[in-house]
Short mmCIF file of the C-alpha atoms (twelve columns), coordinates in Angstrom:
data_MODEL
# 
_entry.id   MODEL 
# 
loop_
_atom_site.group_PDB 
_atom_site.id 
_atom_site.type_symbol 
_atom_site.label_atom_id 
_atom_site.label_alt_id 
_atom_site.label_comp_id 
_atom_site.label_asym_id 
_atom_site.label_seq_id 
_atom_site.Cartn_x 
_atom_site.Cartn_y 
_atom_site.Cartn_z 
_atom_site.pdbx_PDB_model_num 
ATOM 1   C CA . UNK A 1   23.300  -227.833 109.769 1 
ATOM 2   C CA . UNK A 2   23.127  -230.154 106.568 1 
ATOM 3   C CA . UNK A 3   19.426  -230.493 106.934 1 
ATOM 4   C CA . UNK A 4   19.450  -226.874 106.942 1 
ATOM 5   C CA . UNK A 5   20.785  -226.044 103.914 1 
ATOM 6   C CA . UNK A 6   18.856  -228.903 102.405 1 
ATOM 7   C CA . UNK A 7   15.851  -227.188 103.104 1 
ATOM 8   C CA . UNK A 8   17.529  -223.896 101.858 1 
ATOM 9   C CA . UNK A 9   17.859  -225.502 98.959  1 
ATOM 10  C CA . UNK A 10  14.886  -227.151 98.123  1 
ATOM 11  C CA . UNK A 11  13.550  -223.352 99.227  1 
ATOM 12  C CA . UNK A 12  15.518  -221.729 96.406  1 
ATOM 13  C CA . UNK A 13  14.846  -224.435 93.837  1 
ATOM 14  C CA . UNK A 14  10.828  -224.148 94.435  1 
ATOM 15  C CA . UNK A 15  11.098  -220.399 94.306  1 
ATOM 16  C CA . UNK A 16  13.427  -220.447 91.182  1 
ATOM 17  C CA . UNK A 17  10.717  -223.203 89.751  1 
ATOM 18  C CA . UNK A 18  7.757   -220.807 90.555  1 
ATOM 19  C CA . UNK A 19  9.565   -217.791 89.139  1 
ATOM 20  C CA . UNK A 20  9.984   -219.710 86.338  1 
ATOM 21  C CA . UNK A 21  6.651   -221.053 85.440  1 
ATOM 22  C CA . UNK A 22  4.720   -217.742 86.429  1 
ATOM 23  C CA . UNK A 23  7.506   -215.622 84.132  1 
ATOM 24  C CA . UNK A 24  6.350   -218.616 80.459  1 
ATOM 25  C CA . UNK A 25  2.864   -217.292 81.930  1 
ATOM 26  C CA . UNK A 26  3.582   -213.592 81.748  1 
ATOM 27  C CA . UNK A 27  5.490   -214.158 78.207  1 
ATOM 28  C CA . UNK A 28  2.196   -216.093 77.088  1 
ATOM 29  C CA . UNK A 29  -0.122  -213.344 78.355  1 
ATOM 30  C CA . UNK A 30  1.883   -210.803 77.089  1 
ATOM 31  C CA . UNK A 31  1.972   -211.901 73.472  1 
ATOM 32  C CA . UNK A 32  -1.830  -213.289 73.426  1 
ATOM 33  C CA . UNK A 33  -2.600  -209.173 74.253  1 
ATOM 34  C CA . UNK A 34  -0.417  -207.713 71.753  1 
ATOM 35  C CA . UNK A 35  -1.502  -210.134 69.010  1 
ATOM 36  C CA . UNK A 36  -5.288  -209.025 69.728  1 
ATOM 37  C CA . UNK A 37  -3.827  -205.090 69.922  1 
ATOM 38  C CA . UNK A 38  -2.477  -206.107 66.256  1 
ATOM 39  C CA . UNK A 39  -5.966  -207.656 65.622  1 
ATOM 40  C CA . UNK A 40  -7.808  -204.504 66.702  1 
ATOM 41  C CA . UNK A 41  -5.618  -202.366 65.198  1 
ATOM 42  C CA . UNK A 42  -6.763  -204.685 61.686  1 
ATOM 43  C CA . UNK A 43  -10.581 -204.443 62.537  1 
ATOM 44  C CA . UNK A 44  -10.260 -200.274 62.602  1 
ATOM 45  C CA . UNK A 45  -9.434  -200.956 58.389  1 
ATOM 46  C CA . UNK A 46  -12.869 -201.359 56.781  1 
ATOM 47  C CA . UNK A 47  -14.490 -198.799 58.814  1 
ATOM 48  C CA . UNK A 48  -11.298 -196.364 57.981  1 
ATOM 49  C CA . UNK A 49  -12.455 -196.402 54.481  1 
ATOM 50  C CA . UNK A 50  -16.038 -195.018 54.436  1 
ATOM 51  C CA . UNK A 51  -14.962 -192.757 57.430  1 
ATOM 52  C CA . UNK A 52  -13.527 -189.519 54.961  1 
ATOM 53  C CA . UNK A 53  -16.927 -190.084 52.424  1 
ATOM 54  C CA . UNK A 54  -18.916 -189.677 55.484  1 
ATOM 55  C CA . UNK A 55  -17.775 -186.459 57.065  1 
ATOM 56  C CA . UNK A 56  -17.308 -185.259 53.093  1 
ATOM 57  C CA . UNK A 57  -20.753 -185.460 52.273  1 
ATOM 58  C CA . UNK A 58  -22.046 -184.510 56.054  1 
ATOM 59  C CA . UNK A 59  -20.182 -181.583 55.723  1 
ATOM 60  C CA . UNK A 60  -21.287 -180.448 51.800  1 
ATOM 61  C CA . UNK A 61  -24.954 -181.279 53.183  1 
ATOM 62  C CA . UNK A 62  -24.795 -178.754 55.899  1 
ATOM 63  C CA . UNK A 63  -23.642 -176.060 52.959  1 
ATOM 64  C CA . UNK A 64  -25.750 -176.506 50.736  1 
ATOM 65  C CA . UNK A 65  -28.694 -175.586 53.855  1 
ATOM 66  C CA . UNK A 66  -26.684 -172.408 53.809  1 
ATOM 67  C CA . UNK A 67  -28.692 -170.444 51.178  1 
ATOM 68  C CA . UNK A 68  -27.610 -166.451 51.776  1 
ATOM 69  C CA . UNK A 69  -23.739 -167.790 51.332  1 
ATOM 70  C CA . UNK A 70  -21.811 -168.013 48.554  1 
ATOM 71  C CA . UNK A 71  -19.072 -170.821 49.055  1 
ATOM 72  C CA . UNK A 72  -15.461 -170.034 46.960  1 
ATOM 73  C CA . UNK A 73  -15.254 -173.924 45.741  1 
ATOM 74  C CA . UNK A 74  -11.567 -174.039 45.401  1 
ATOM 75  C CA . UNK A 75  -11.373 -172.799 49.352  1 
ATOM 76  C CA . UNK A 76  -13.654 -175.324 50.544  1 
ATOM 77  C CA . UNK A 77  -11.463 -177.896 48.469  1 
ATOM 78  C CA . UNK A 78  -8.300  -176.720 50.703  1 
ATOM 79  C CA . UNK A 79  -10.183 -176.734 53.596  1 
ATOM 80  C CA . UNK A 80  -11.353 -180.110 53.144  1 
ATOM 81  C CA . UNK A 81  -8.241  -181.544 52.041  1 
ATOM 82  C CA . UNK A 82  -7.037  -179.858 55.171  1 
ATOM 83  C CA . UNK A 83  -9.600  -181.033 57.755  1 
ATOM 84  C CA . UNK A 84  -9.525  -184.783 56.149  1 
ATOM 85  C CA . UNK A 85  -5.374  -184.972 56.966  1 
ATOM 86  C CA . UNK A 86  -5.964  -184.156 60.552  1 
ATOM 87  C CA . UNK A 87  -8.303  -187.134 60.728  1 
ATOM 88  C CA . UNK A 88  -6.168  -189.573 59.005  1 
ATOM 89  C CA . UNK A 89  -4.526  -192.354 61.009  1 
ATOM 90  C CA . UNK A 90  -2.121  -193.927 58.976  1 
ATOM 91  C CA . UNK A 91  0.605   -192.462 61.095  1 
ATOM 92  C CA . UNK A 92  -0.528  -193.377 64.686  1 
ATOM 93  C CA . UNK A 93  -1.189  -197.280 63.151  1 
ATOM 94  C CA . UNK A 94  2.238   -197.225 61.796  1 
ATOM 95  C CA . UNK A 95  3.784   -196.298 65.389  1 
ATOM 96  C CA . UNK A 96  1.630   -198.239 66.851  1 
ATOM 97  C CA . UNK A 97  2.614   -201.335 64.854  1 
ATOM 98  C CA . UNK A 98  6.128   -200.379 65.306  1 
ATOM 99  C CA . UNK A 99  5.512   -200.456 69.040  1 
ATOM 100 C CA . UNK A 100 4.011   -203.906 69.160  1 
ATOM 101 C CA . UNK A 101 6.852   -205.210 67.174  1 
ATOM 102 C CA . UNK A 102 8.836   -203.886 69.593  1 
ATOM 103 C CA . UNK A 103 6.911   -204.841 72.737  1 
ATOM 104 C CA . UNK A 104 7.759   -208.579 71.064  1 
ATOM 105 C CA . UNK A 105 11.131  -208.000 70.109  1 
ATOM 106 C CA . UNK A 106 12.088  -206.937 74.255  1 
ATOM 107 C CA . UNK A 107 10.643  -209.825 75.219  1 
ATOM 108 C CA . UNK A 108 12.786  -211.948 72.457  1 
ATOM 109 C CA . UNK A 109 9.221   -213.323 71.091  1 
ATOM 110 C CA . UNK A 110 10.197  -212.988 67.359  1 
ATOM 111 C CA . UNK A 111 13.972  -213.977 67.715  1 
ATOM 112 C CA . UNK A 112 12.326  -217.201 69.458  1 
ATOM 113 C CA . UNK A 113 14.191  -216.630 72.595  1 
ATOM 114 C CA . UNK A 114 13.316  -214.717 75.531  1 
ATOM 115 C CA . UNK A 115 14.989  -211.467 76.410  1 
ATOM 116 C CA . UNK A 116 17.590  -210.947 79.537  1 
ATOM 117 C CA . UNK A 117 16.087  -210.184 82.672  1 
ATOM 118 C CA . UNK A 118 15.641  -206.815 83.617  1 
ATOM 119 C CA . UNK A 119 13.370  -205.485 80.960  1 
ATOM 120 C CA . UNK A 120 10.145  -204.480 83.194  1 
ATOM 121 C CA . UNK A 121 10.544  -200.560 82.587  1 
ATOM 122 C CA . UNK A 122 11.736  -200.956 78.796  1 
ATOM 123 C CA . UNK A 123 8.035   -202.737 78.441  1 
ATOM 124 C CA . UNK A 124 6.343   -200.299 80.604  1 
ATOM 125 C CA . UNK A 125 7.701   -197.331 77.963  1 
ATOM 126 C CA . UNK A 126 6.648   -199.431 75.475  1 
ATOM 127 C CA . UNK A 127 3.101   -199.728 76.654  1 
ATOM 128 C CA . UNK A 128 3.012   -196.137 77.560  1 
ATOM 129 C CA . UNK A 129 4.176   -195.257 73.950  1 
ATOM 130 C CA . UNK A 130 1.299   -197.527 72.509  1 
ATOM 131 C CA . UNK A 131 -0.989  -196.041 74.781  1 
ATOM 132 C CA . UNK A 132 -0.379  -192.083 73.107  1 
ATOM 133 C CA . UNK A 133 -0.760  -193.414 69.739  1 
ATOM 134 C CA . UNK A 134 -4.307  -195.200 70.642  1 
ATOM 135 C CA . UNK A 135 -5.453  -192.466 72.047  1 
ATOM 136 C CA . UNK A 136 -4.598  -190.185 69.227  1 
ATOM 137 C CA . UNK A 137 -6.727  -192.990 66.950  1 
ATOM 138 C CA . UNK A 138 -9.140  -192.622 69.491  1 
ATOM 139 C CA . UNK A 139 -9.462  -188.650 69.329  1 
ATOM 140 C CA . UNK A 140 -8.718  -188.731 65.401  1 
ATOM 141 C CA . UNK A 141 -11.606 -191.407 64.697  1 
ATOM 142 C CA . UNK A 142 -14.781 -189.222 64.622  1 
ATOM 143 C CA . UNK A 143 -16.480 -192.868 63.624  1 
ATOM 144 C CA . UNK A 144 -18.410 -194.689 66.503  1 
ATOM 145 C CA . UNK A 145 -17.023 -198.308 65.302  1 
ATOM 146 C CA . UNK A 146 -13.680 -197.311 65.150  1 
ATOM 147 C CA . UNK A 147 -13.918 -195.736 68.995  1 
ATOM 148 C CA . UNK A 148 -15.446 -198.896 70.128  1 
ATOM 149 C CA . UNK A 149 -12.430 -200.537 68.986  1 
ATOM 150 C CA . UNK A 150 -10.289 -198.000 70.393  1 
ATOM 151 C CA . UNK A 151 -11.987 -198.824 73.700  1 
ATOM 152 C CA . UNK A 152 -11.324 -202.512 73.267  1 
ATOM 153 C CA . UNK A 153 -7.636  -201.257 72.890  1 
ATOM 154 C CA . UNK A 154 -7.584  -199.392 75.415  1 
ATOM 155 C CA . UNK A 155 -9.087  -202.634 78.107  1 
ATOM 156 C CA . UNK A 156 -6.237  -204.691 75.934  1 
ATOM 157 C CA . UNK A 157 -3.079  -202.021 76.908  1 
ATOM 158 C CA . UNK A 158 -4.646  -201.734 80.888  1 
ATOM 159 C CA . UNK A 159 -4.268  -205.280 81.066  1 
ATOM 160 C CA . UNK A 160 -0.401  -205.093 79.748  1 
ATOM 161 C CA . UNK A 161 0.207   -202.222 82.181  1 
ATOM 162 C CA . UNK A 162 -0.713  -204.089 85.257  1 
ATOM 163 C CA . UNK A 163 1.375   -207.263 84.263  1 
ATOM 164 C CA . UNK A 164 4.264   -205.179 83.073  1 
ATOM 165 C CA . UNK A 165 4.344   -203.976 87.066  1 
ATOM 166 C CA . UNK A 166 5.150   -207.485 87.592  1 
ATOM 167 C CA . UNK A 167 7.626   -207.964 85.870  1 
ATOM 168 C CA . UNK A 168 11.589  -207.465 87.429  1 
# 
């Protein structure tokens, strides 16, 4: 019976050993992808800024091929000014920043400690709440660069999402 629970013992200790080690490799994966969701979310910055000059001029191009109408400036100001906040993104990288601090934060990665057990669904919210807001950069972009990047995102947060499964 002694030799029995020896072996019970050693059991538990391997298991708690390999729980261990794969859980540092989770944390590790875990904050490699949301630092390169943070550096995607940077790279979307330069091409951000000629986006709205773009689609301004694109669309005052296609007007002025429009020779039988006459355009009420002022109106087309509105609409623009209009049309250009729908495209802007400075909310949905906000959240989205908020949500990657946050990812961290569950997982006690900038306290410097890990987080209690437990916290698989919390995460998978998390991710799921970082997934709305890169899709709404995604459908807001109307720039080719910026939805490659989106895409990249989007390969980044899959990856998260299966791991997160994995997690108790």
């Amino acid at each position: 019976i002694e030799a029995f629970h020896e072996a019970c013992s050693a059991a538990v200790d391997a298991l708690e050993e390999f729980r261990a080690t794969e859980g540092r490799k989770l944390y590790d994966f875990f904050v490699g992808k949301i630092k390169n969701l943070g550096a995607l979310l940077d790279g979307i910055e330069p091409y951000e800024a000629e986006r709205v000059p773009k689609i301004k001029a694109r669309i005052e191009e296609q007007l002025s091929r429009l020779d039988s109408i006459e355009i009420d400036k002022g109106r087309l100001e509105q609409e623009m000014i209009f049309y250009i906040e729908k495209l802007d993104v400075t909310e949905e990288k906000t959240r989205l920043r908020t949500h990657l601090a946050y990812f961290l934060d569950t997982m006690g990665e900038r306290q410097g400690d890990r987080a209690p057990q437990g916290q698989g669904k919390k995460l998978g919210f998390i991710a799921q709440e970082m997934g709305r807001e890169i899709n709404t950069l995604g459908s807001k972009s109307n720039h080719a660069e910026m939805q490659k990047i989106v895409v990249m995102m989007k390969d980044e947060l899959e990856q998260i999402k299966e791991q997160v499964l994995n997690v108790l």
